Short mmCIF file of C-alpha atoms in Angstrom, two decimals:
data_model
loop_
_atom_site.label_atom_id
_atom_site.label_comp_id
_atom_site.label_asym_id
_atom_site.label_seq_id
_atom_site.Cartn_x
_atom_site.Cartn_y
_atom_site.Cartn_z
CA UNK O 1491 -7.62 -59.04 1.35
CA UNK O 1492 -7.93 -58.86 -2.65
CA UNK O 1493 -9.56 -56.24 -2.64
CA UNK O 1494 -7.30 -54.12 -0.24
CA UNK O 1495 -4.28 -55.54 -2.27
CA UNK O 1496 -5.70 -54.26 -5.88
CA UNK O 1497 -6.31 -51.13 -3.63
CA UNK O 1498 -2.78 -50.51 -3.30
CA UNK O 1499 -1.46 -51.64 -6.73
CA UNK O 1500 -4.03 -49.23 -8.14
CA UNK O 1501 -2.71 -46.20 -5.84
CA UNK O 1502 0.85 -47.54 -6.64
CA UNK O 1503 0.11 -46.84 -10.74
CA UNK O 1504 -2.22 -43.98 -10.15
CA UNK O 1505 0.84 -42.13 -8.10
CA UNK O 1506 3.07 -42.63 -11.40
CA UNK O 1507 0.66 -40.03 -12.31
CA UNK O 1508 1.22 -37.94 -9.23
CA UNK O 1509 4.43 -36.22 -10.67
CA UNK O 1510 2.15 -34.92 -13.74
CA UNK O 1511 -0.49 -33.95 -12.06
CA UNK O 1512 1.73 -31.63 -9.74
CA UNK O 1513 3.36 -29.98 -12.61
CA UNK O 1514 0.37 -29.44 -14.65
CA UNK O 1515 -0.97 -27.89 -11.30
CA UNK O 1516 1.89 -25.68 -10.28
CA UNK O 1517 2.74 -24.43 -13.65
CA UNK O 1518 -0.81 -23.33 -14.04
CA UNK O 1519 -0.71 -21.80 -10.60
CA UNK O 1520 2.45 -19.74 -11.17
CA UNK O 1521 1.12 -18.80 -14.78
CA UNK O 1522 -2.19 -17.71 -13.62
CA UNK O 1523 -0.40 -15.91 -10.43
CA UNK O 1524 1.54 -13.80 -13.13
CA UNK O 1525 -1.04 -13.23 -14.88
CA UNK O 1526 -3.49 -12.69 -12.31
CA UNK O 1527 -1.34 -9.85 -10.43
CA UNK O 1528 -0.50 -8.15 -13.86
CA UNK O 1529 -4.24 -7.85 -14.77
CA UNK O 1530 -5.21 -7.07 -11.43
CA UNK O 1531 -2.62 -4.28 -11.34
CA UNK O 1532 -4.01 -2.93 -14.70
CA UNK O 1533 -7.59 -3.20 -13.40
CA UNK O 1534 -6.79 -0.88 -10.55
CA UNK O 1535 -4.14 1.39 -11.70
CA UNK O 1536 -3.94 1.44 -15.19
CA UNK O 1537 -5.45 3.84 -17.92
CA UNK O 1538 -8.80 3.41 -19.23
CA UNK O 1539 -7.84 1.20 -22.35
CA UNK O 1540 -5.80 -1.08 -20.15
CA UNK O 1541 -8.41 -1.23 -17.81
CA UNK O 1542 -11.04 -2.55 -20.07
CA UNK O 1543 -8.49 -4.93 -21.79
CA UNK O 1544 -7.76 -6.61 -18.03
CA UNK O 1545 -11.84 -6.39 -17.87
CA UNK O 1546 -12.20 -8.02 -20.67
CA UNK O 1547 -9.90 -10.79 -19.98
CA UNK O 1548 -11.44 -11.34 -16.98
CA UNK O 1549 -14.72 -11.77 -18.10
CA UNK O 1550 -14.28 -13.64 -21.48
CA UNK O 1551 -12.00 -16.29 -19.93
CA UNK O 1552 -14.15 -16.79 -16.83
CA UNK O 1553 -16.92 -17.34 -19.33
CA UNK O 1554 -15.29 -20.10 -21.37
CA UNK O 1555 -15.16 -23.49 -20.09
CA UNK O 1556 -11.80 -24.66 -19.17
CA UNK O 1557 -12.04 -27.32 -21.23
CA UNK O 1558 -12.55 -25.23 -24.41
CA UNK O 1559 -9.57 -22.88 -23.34
CA UNK O 1560 -7.67 -26.17 -23.44
CA UNK O 1561 -8.59 -27.63 -26.80
CA UNK O 1562 -8.16 -24.35 -28.19
CA UNK O 1563 -4.84 -24.34 -27.25
CA UNK O 1564 -4.03 -27.57 -28.03
CA UNK O 1565 -5.53 -28.08 -30.95
CA UNK O 1566 -5.49 -24.41 -32.72
CA UNK O 1567 -2.37 -22.74 -31.08
CA UNK O 1568 -0.47 -25.77 -30.80
CA UNK O 1569 -0.56 -26.68 -34.66
CA UNK O 1570 0.95 -23.37 -35.16
CA UNK O 1571 3.98 -23.41 -33.04
CA UNK O 1572 5.10 -26.61 -31.10
CA UNK O 1573 3.39 -27.27 -28.06
CA UNK O 1574 2.94 -30.53 -26.58
CA UNK O 1575 -0.31 -31.62 -24.66
CA UNK O 1576 1.59 -31.34 -21.66
CA UNK O 1577 2.18 -27.63 -21.71
CA UNK O 1578 -0.78 -26.52 -24.10
CA UNK O 1579 -2.53 -28.31 -21.00
CA UNK O 1580 -0.75 -26.57 -18.53
CA UNK O 1581 -0.57 -22.84 -20.47
CA UNK O 1582 -4.74 -23.37 -21.05
CA UNK O 1583 -5.24 -23.75 -16.98
CA UNK O 1584 -3.21 -21.16 -16.06
CA UNK O 1585 -4.31 -18.75 -18.87
CA UNK O 1586 -8.13 -19.59 -17.04
CA UNK O 1587 -6.54 -19.75 -13.53
CA UNK O 1588 -5.01 -15.94 -14.57
CA UNK O 1589 -8.54 -14.40 -14.93
CA UNK O 1590 -9.78 -15.88 -11.70
CA UNK O 1591 -6.61 -14.65 -9.53
CA UNK O 1592 -6.84 -11.29 -11.28
CA UNK O 1593 -10.44 -11.23 -9.11
CA UNK O 1594 -8.79 -12.35 -6.34
CA UNK O 1595 -5.96 -9.67 -6.29
CA UNK O 1596 -7.96 -7.02 -7.51
CA UNK O 1597 -9.99 -7.63 -4.27
CA UNK O 1598 -6.99 -7.42 -2.23
CA UNK O 1599 -5.24 -4.33 -4.02
CA UNK O 1600 -8.49 -2.43 -3.14
CA UNK O 1601 -8.79 -3.71 0.53
CA UNK O 1602 -5.54 -2.06 1.01
CA UNK O 1603 -6.21 1.40 2.87
CA UNK O 1604 -5.46 4.32 0.16
CA UNK O 1605 -3.37 6.16 2.91
CA UNK O 1606 -0.86 3.54 2.11
CA UNK O 1607 -0.08 4.67 -1.24
CA UNK O 1608 -0.34 8.12 -0.61
CA UNK O 1609 2.64 7.82 2.29
CA UNK O 1610 4.63 5.86 -0.44
CA UNK O 1611 4.77 8.50 -2.27
CA UNK O 1612 5.15 11.00 -0.09
CA UNK O 1613 8.45 9.72 0.92
CA UNK O 1614 9.25 9.76 -2.64
CA UNK O 1615 8.28 6.52 -3.90
CA UNK O 1616 7.66 6.35 -7.79
CA UNK O 1617 3.86 4.64 -8.19
CA UNK O 1618 5.58 1.35 -9.62
CA UNK O 1619 7.59 1.49 -6.68
CA UNK O 1620 5.16 1.85 -4.44
CA UNK O 1621 3.12 -0.85 -5.94
CA UNK O 1622 6.01 -3.33 -5.47
CA UNK O 1623 6.87 -2.61 -2.08
CA UNK O 1624 3.99 -1.57 -0.48
CA UNK O 1625 0.94 -2.53 -1.96
CA UNK O 1626 1.46 -5.66 -3.05
CA UNK O 1627 3.11 -7.19 -0.18
CA UNK O 1628 -0.21 -6.17 1.85
CA UNK O 1629 -2.29 -7.27 -0.98
CA UNK O 1630 -0.51 -10.81 -1.46
CA UNK O 1631 -1.38 -11.23 2.07
CA UNK O 1632 -4.96 -10.27 1.86
CA UNK O 1633 -5.47 -12.61 -0.93
CA UNK O 1634 -3.68 -15.67 0.76
CA UNK O 1635 -7.05 -16.97 1.94
CA UNK O 1636 -8.97 -16.87 -1.51
CA UNK O 1637 -5.59 -17.73 -3.44
CA UNK O 1638 -5.57 -21.19 -1.25
CA UNK O 1639 -9.49 -21.83 -2.68
CA UNK O 1640 -8.28 -21.21 -5.97
CA UNK O 1641 -5.06 -23.27 -5.55
CA UNK O 1642 -7.39 -26.81 -4.99
CA UNK O 1643 -9.68 -25.84 -7.89
CA UNK O 1644 -6.72 -25.74 -9.85
CA UNK O 1645 -5.66 -28.88 -8.48
CA UNK O 1646 -8.72 -30.38 -9.43
CA UNK O 1647 -9.08 -28.74 -13.10
CA UNK O 1648 -5.95 -30.32 -13.89
CA UNK O 1649 -7.71 -33.24 -14.46
CA UNK O 1650 -9.35 -31.92 -17.50
CA UNK O 1651 -5.61 -32.05 -19.20
CA UNK O 1652 -6.54 -35.44 -19.50
CA UNK O 1653 -8.68 -34.52 -22.84
CA UNK O 1654 -6.30 -33.63 -24.43
CA UNK O 1655 -4.10 -37.04 -23.48
CA UNK O 1656 -1.56 -36.02 -21.13
CA UNK O 1657 -0.88 -38.86 -18.47
CA UNK O 1658 -1.97 -37.26 -15.47
CA UNK O 1659 -3.45 -39.19 -12.78
CA UNK O 1660 -7.19 -39.69 -13.77
CA UNK O 1661 -6.29 -40.49 -17.10
CA UNK O 1662 -4.19 -43.42 -15.40
CA UNK O 1663 -7.32 -44.08 -13.48
CA UNK O 1664 -9.24 -44.37 -16.60
CA UNK O 1665 -6.71 -46.47 -18.07
CA UNK O 1666 -7.18 -48.93 -14.71
CA UNK O 1667 -10.94 -48.95 -15.25
CA UNK O 1668 -10.89 -50.09 -18.95
CA UNK O 1669 -8.44 -52.73 -18.04
CA UNK O 1670 -9.94 -54.11 -14.92
CA UNK O 1671 -13.71 -53.26 -15.13
CA UNK O 1672 -13.51 -51.96 -11.58
CA UNK O 1673 -14.13 -48.65 -11.83
CA UNK O 1674 -15.28 -48.58 -8.77
CA UNK O 1675 -11.85 -49.32 -7.28
CA UNK O 1676 -9.80 -47.14 -10.10
CA UNK O 1677 -11.80 -43.85 -9.66
CA UNK O 1678 -12.12 -44.59 -5.83
CA UNK O 1679 -8.49 -44.58 -5.82
CA UNK O 1680 -8.22 -41.73 -7.73
CA UNK O 1681 -10.65 -39.72 -5.50
CA UNK O 1682 -8.57 -40.75 -2.30
CA UNK O 1683 -5.43 -39.47 -3.97
CA UNK O 1684 -6.78 -36.17 -4.96
CA UNK O 1685 -8.41 -35.57 -1.34
CA UNK O 1686 -4.64 -36.48 -0.06
CA UNK O 1687 -3.61 -33.46 -2.36
CA UNK O 1688 -6.21 -30.65 -1.65
CA UNK O 1689 -5.86 -31.10 2.24
CA UNK O 1690 -2.45 -31.08 2.19
CA UNK O 1691 -2.47 -28.20 -0.44
CA UNK O 1692 -5.20 -26.64 1.92
CA UNK O 1693 -2.57 -27.41 4.93
CA UNK O 1694 0.49 -26.26 3.62
CA UNK O 1695 -0.98 -22.82 2.46
CA UNK O 1696 -2.83 -22.17 6.14
CA UNK O 1697 0.26 -22.09 7.57
CA UNK O 1698 1.81 -19.87 4.79
CA UNK O 1699 -1.53 -17.73 5.88
CA UNK O 1700 -0.43 -17.87 9.58
CA UNK O 1701 3.19 -17.40 9.32
CA UNK O 1702 2.41 -14.31 7.01
CA UNK O 1703 -0.55 -12.87 7.99
CA UNK O 1704 -0.15 -9.18 8.84
CA UNK O 1705 -0.42 -8.28 12.57
CA UNK O 1706 -3.31 -6.29 12.99
CA UNK X 221 14.90 36.28 7.70
CA UNK X 222 17.26 37.82 5.19
CA UNK X 223 17.44 34.34 3.60
CA UNK X 224 15.41 33.24 0.45
CA UNK X 225 12.36 31.34 1.21
CA UNK X 226 12.54 27.99 1.74
CA UNK X 227 8.37 27.33 0.51
CA UNK X 228 6.98 30.14 -1.62
CA UNK X 229 3.35 30.00 -2.81
CA UNK X 230 2.03 32.33 -4.61
CA UNK X 231 -1.66 32.96 -5.67
CA UNK X 232 -2.40 29.19 -5.51
CA UNK X 233 -6.32 28.07 -6.49
CA UNK X 234 -7.44 24.61 -6.59
CA UNK X 235 -10.94 23.67 -6.89
CA UNK X 236 -12.55 19.70 -6.03
CA UNK X 237 -15.34 19.75 -9.17
CA UNK X 238 -17.49 22.82 -8.44
CA UNK X 239 -15.80 23.66 -4.81
CA UNK X 240 -13.28 26.58 -5.11
CA UNK X 241 -11.40 25.34 -1.59
CA UNK X 242 -8.25 27.36 -2.53
CA UNK X 243 -8.96 31.03 -3.50
CA UNK X 244 -5.07 32.46 -4.05
CA UNK X 245 -3.08 31.59 -1.33
CA UNK X 246 0.37 33.36 -0.93
CA UNK X 247 2.94 32.32 1.54
CA UNK X 248 6.15 32.56 2.35
CA UNK X 249 7.85 30.24 4.43
CA UNK X 250 11.57 30.73 5.60
CA UNK X 251 14.47 28.06 6.51
CA UNK X 252 14.52 27.13 10.19
CA UNK X 253 10.77 28.86 10.77
CA UNK X 254 7.76 26.87 11.97
CA UNK X 255 4.21 27.96 10.70
CA UNK X 256 1.23 26.81 12.15
CA UNK X 257 -2.09 26.96 9.73
CA UNK X 258 -4.88 27.75 11.77
CA UNK X 259 -8.73 27.97 10.80
CA UNK X 260 -12.20 26.15 10.49
CA UNK X 261 -12.33 22.84 9.31
CA UNK X 262 -12.85 22.78 5.47
CA UNK X 263 -10.64 25.90 4.92
CA UNK X 264 -8.16 24.37 2.90
CA UNK X 265 -5.22 24.12 5.33
CA UNK X 266 -4.78 20.38 4.07
CA UNK X 267 -5.39 21.01 0.74
CA UNK X 268 -2.70 23.72 0.81
CA UNK X 269 -0.03 21.12 2.82
CA UNK X 270 -0.94 18.50 -0.16
CA UNK X 271 -0.22 20.86 -2.97
CA UNK X 272 3.52 21.57 -1.51
CA UNK X 273 4.53 18.15 -1.85
CA UNK X 274 2.52 17.67 -4.63
CA UNK X 275 0.01 14.97 -3.56
CA UNK X 276 -2.47 17.78 -4.93
CA UNK X 277 -1.76 19.73 -7.94
CA UNK X 278 -2.75 23.24 -8.08
CA UNK X 279 -5.24 24.51 -10.53
CA UNK X 280 -3.17 27.77 -11.23
CA UNK X 281 -0.45 29.37 -9.53
CA UNK X 282 2.88 28.58 -8.66
CA UNK X 283 5.12 27.00 -5.59
CA UNK X 284 8.77 27.29 -5.08
CA UNK X 285 10.58 25.26 -3.43
CA UNK X 286 13.99 26.22 -2.47
CA UNK X 287 14.22 28.51 -5.71
CA UNK X 288 12.63 25.79 -7.92
CA UNK X 289 8.99 25.88 -8.74
CA UNK X 290 7.71 22.86 -8.47
CA UNK X 291 4.44 23.54 -10.16
CA UNK X 292 6.29 23.96 -13.12
CA UNK X 293 5.69 21.12 -16.00
CA UNK X 294 8.21 18.26 -15.91
CA UNK X 295 9.28 18.90 -12.53
CA UNK X 296 10.12 15.22 -10.86
CA UNK X 297 7.61 15.29 -8.07
CA UNK X 298 9.21 12.16 -6.56
CA UNK X 299 12.56 14.28 -6.05
CA UNK X 300 10.39 17.12 -4.55
CA UNK X 301 8.82 14.75 -2.19
CA UNK X 302 11.93 13.23 -1.04
CA UNK X 303 12.98 17.12 0.15
CA UNK X 304 9.55 17.40 1.61
CA UNK X 305 8.81 15.12 4.98
CA UNK X 306 5.19 14.73 5.82
CA UNK X 307 3.14 13.42 8.73
CA UNK X 308 -0.74 12.72 8.61
CA UNK X 309 -3.24 12.68 10.65
CA UNK X 310 -3.65 8.88 10.49
CA UNK X 311 -0.19 8.15 10.62
CA UNK X 312 -0.40 5.72 7.28
CA UNK X 313 2.27 3.45 8.85
CA UNK X 314 3.47 0.75 6.06
CA UNK X 315 0.82 -2.27 7.97
CA UNK X 316 3.28 -5.02 6.95
CA UNK X 317 6.47 -3.68 7.73
CA UNK X 318 7.77 -3.19 11.22
CA UNK X 319 8.72 0.57 12.79
CA UNK X 320 12.60 0.18 11.96
CA UNK X 321 11.29 -1.08 8.73
CA UNK X 322 9.12 2.14 8.43
CA UNK X 323 11.55 3.83 8.33
CA UNK X 324 14.37 2.21 6.38
CA UNK X 325 12.43 1.38 3.51
CA UNK X 326 12.48 4.76 1.78
CA UNK X 327 16.26 5.10 2.40
CA UNK X 328 16.59 1.40 1.13
CA UNK X 329 14.32 1.43 -2.27
CA UNK X 330 14.23 5.43 -2.80
CA UNK X 331 17.96 6.66 -1.64
CA UNK X 332 19.14 3.36 -2.86
CA UNK X 333 20.87 3.33 0.72
CA UNK X 334 22.51 -0.10 1.42
CA UNK X 335 20.80 -2.12 3.86
CA UNK X 336 23.07 -1.94 7.00
CA UNK X 337 23.46 1.61 6.57
CA UNK X 338 19.96 2.09 6.35
CA UNK X 339 19.52 0.03 9.30
CA UNK X 340 22.07 2.17 11.47
CA UNK X 341 20.57 5.26 10.41
CA UNK X 342 16.59 4.02 10.85
CA UNK X 343 17.84 3.04 14.65
CA UNK X 344 19.07 6.87 14.97
CA UNK X 345 15.39 8.27 13.69
CA UNK X 346 13.89 5.89 15.91
CA UNK X 347 16.03 6.82 18.85
CA UNK X 348 15.55 10.84 18.38
CA UNK X 349 11.66 10.06 18.49
CA UNK X 350 12.40 7.93 21.76
CA UNK X 351 11.37 4.99 20.17
CA UNK X 352 14.79 2.72 19.74
CA UNK X 353 12.91 0.05 22.22
CA UNK X 354 10.26 -0.46 19.48
CA UNK X 355 12.01 -1.14 16.82
CA UNK X 356 10.47 -4.68 15.86
CA UNK X 357 6.95 -3.94 17.02
CA UNK X 358 4.44 -3.48 13.94
CA UNK X 359 2.12 -0.54 13.64
CA UNK X 360 -0.82 -2.52 15.00
CA UNK X 361 1.09 -3.20 18.16
CA UNK X 362 2.20 0.54 18.82
CA UNK X 363 -0.32 3.14 20.74
CA UNK X 364 -1.03 6.12 18.39
CA UNK X 365 1.12 8.23 19.70
CA UNK X 366 4.08 5.86 19.01
CA UNK X 367 2.53 5.21 15.61
CA UNK X 368 2.73 8.81 14.85
CA UNK X 369 6.41 9.18 16.24
CA UNK X 370 7.69 6.43 14.16
CA UNK X 371 5.89 8.29 11.28
CA UNK X 372 7.68 11.17 11.92
CA UNK X 373 10.86 9.40 12.26
CA UNK X 374 10.21 7.80 8.51
CA UNK X 375 9.74 11.14 7.16
CA UNK X 376 12.67 12.19 8.64
CA UNK X 377 14.60 9.69 7.49
CA UNK X 378 14.78 10.78 3.80
CA UNK X 379 16.78 13.69 4.96
CA UNK X 380 13.69 16.23 4.53
CA UNK X 381 14.25 19.97 4.03
CA UNK X 382 11.16 21.15 5.13
CA UNK X 383 8.26 19.00 7.31
CA UNK X 384 4.97 18.95 6.54
CA UNK X 385 2.71 18.03 9.39
CA UNK X 386 -1.03 17.71 8.70
CA UNK X 387 -3.16 17.59 12.10
CA UNK X 388 -0.77 15.20 13.48
CA UNK X 389 -2.44 15.26 17.06
CA UNK X 390 -6.30 15.22 15.62
CA UNK X 391 -6.32 11.21 16.21
CA UNK X 392 -5.14 10.89 18.91
CA UNK X 393 -6.55 10.33 22.43
CA UNK X 394 -5.72 13.26 24.34
CA UNK X 395 -3.47 11.91 26.54
CA UNK X 396 -1.23 10.73 23.38
CA UNK X 397 -0.40 14.26 21.64
CA UNK X 398 2.07 15.52 24.04
CA UNK X 399 4.19 12.83 23.42
CA UNK X 400 3.94 13.53 19.52
CA UNK X 401 3.79 17.48 20.55
CA UNK X 402 7.40 17.29 22.08
CA UNK X 403 8.80 15.47 19.05
CA UNK X 404 7.38 18.25 17.02
CA UNK X 405 9.58 21.09 19.57
CA UNK X 406 12.43 19.09 19.95
CA UNK X 407 12.57 19.13 15.54
CA UNK X 408 11.78 23.03 15.67
CA UNK X 409 14.51 23.39 18.45
CA UNK X 410 16.83 21.60 16.26
CA UNK X 411 16.44 24.32 13.22
CA UNK X 412 13.60 22.07 11.18
CA UNK X 413 11.61 24.13 8.56
CA UNK X 414 7.74 23.05 9.68
CA UNK X 415 4.51 23.57 8.64
CA UNK X 416 1.93 22.31 10.51
CA UNK X 417 -1.75 22.26 10.34
CA UNK X 418 -3.16 21.81 14.01
CA UNK X 419 -5.73 23.05 16.51
CA UNK X 420 -3.42 22.61 18.99
CA UNK X 421 -3.04 26.35 19.97
CA UNK X 422 -1.06 26.08 23.12
CA UNK X 423 1.81 24.20 20.73
CA UNK X 424 1.48 27.26 18.21
CA UNK X 425 1.69 29.66 21.18
CA UNK X 426 4.92 28.55 22.64
CA UNK X 427 6.60 27.00 18.90
CA UNK X 428 4.99 28.79 16.20
CA UNK X 429 7.54 31.74 14.69
CA UNK X 430 4.23 32.46 12.57
CA UNK X 431 0.27 31.90 12.90
CA UNK X 432 -1.39 31.78 9.50
CA UNK X 433 -5.25 32.37 9.97
CA UNK X 434 -7.31 30.47 6.75
CA UNK X 435 -10.46 30.61 6.43
CA UNK X 436 -13.19 29.84 3.24
CA UNK X 437 -9.75 29.31 1.10
CA UNK X 438 -7.98 32.46 2.02
CA UNK X 439 -5.30 34.00 4.31
CA UNK X 440 -7.15 35.82 6.58
CA UNK X 441 -4.23 37.15 8.61
CA UNK X 442 -0.52 36.03 9.53
CA UNK X 443 1.74 37.02 12.09
CA UNK X 444 3.37 36.19 15.69
CA UNK X 445 1.83 34.20 18.25
CA UNK X 446 1.60 37.15 20.41
CA UNK X 447 -0.07 39.59 17.92
CA UNK X 448 -2.41 36.85 16.59
CA UNK X 449 -3.30 35.66 20.24
CA UNK X 450 -3.41 39.12 21.76
CA UNK X 451 -4.21 41.73 19.17
CA UNK X 452 -5.21 40.27 15.79
CA UNK X 453 -6.16 42.77 13.17
CA UNK X 454 -9.14 41.00 11.98
CA UNK X 455 -12.49 40.10 13.62
CA UNK X 456 -13.01 36.45 12.38
CA UNK X 457 -9.39 35.86 13.88
CA UNK X 458 -10.07 37.41 17.20
CA UNK X 459 -13.21 35.13 16.95
CA UNK X 460 -12.12 31.69 16.20
CA UNK X 461 -8.60 31.47 18.38
CA UNK X 462 -10.55 32.85 21.57
CA UNK X 463 -13.36 30.24 20.53
CA UNK X 464 -10.19 27.74 19.97
CA UNK X 465 -8.17 28.36 23.02
CA UNK X 466 -10.60 29.30 25.95
CA UNK X 467 -11.69 25.14 25.78
CA UNK X 468 -8.75 24.13 24.93
CA UNK X 469 -7.28 25.47 27.23
CA UNK X 470 -9.06 23.73 30.03
CA UNK X 471 -8.47 20.32 28.41
CA UNK X 472 -4.62 21.10 28.84
CA UNK X 473 -4.46 22.19 32.58
#
C-alpha cells in the first residue's frame, strides 16, 4: 500500500512538469511544421540554390544529435540574444524536427498526382496559389500518418531539454530519484506518464487522420 | 466568318529534346467554331493544345488569343489561362474537393468571387452538365463520365472564351462517352468556341465545323467534315479517316 501511495505522490509531483513537457512539444512541433513545409516546398518547387539550401538543412540537421543542437542554441546563440533555457530548448527541438518534417512533407508533395498542378494552372491559378489551395491540402492529408509518428518522437525528445535545466517531467523524475533514492519509482512513474501521453497523442492524431482522409 | 480569329496560330514549332513534335503549325479558329483535331497518336495534337493555354511554350512561332499575342514575352499567363478552359483526358479533378468545390475554387481564389456567389454560380454550372445532385460527391465517388462532366463545369466556371478538350473521352469506358459528348454538343450549340482533340469520329462528323488532320507535326489537311470524310485531298487523310471510322462505327451501333 505504501508503495502505491509513494507512486501516486511521485506521479503528482511529475505531473506538475506536464505543462512544460506539452509546451516544449507543441512549440517544437509547430516550429518544425512551418520549417518542414517551407523546406519541402523549396525542395520540390524551388530553383537550384534554394533546393540545395533546403537539402543541406535536412541532411546536416538530421546528422547532428538533437542534444548538440540544443546545446549550440543554448550556450552559443543564447549568449548573444536573450533566450531562456525553455525557449532555446524548444526552438532547437523545432529546428531539428523541421528537418524530419521536411522529408515527410516532401514525400507527400511528390506523391500528389502531377495532373493536380496542371489542372490548377489551367484555371489560371499562379504557382503559389496552386501550392496553397491544391497541393498542400492534399499533401498534408497524405503526410498525416508519418507526421503522427514524428509527433510522438518529438514528445519523447522533449526530455532532452532537461540537459539545459528545463523543469519538464524527466528532470522532475531525476530530482525525485536523487532525493528518495528510489529510481525505479521515479522513472517508472515517468515512463507511465510518457506512455499515457504518447498513446493519447496517437489516438487524437489517428482520429484526425480518419476525419481528414481523402475519399478514395 | 467575317470575324477576327479568336485563336490564331502561326508557324508554331516545338521540340522535346531531340524530338521535333510540332514542325510549323498554322491554324486559325473563329468565334463559335468547333474545330476537331484528328491524327495518329504522337502527332503533336495535345502538345499544340497545351501551347494554346501556355501549359507548354512553343520554341518558335506565335499564338494570338483575341488579338493579343500570348507568346510575346511578359504576357501574364495566368490571365491567358483564365480565358481558355481546358479539359484533360485524365480529368484531373482536385481530389480533396467535392464536385461543387472543384467548380468554385477557381471562382473564389482566382476570380475573387464571394463564397455565396460562387456557390450559386457553381451550382448553375453543375446543372449545366446535369450533375447538380452530385454536388457534394468527391471525385473518387463519381463515375468517369461524371468526373469529366464536373471537369467541364470547372472549366466553364471561369467563363472561358475558348474551350480546349484533350481527348476528353479516351479514358472512359465506351458506355460512358455518350454523356460527355452530349454535354460537349450542347456547349457547341450554345456557341462556345471549342478546339477538340478526339478520336470520336461520329462526334467530329456531327458537331465539328472543321476537321484538322495532323500527322508527324504538320497539318496535312483541313476542311469541313463532309469534305474530309467523303472527298479528302490527301491519301493520308483518306487512309486515316477510313481506318478510324469503320471500327468506330461498329462500336457505336
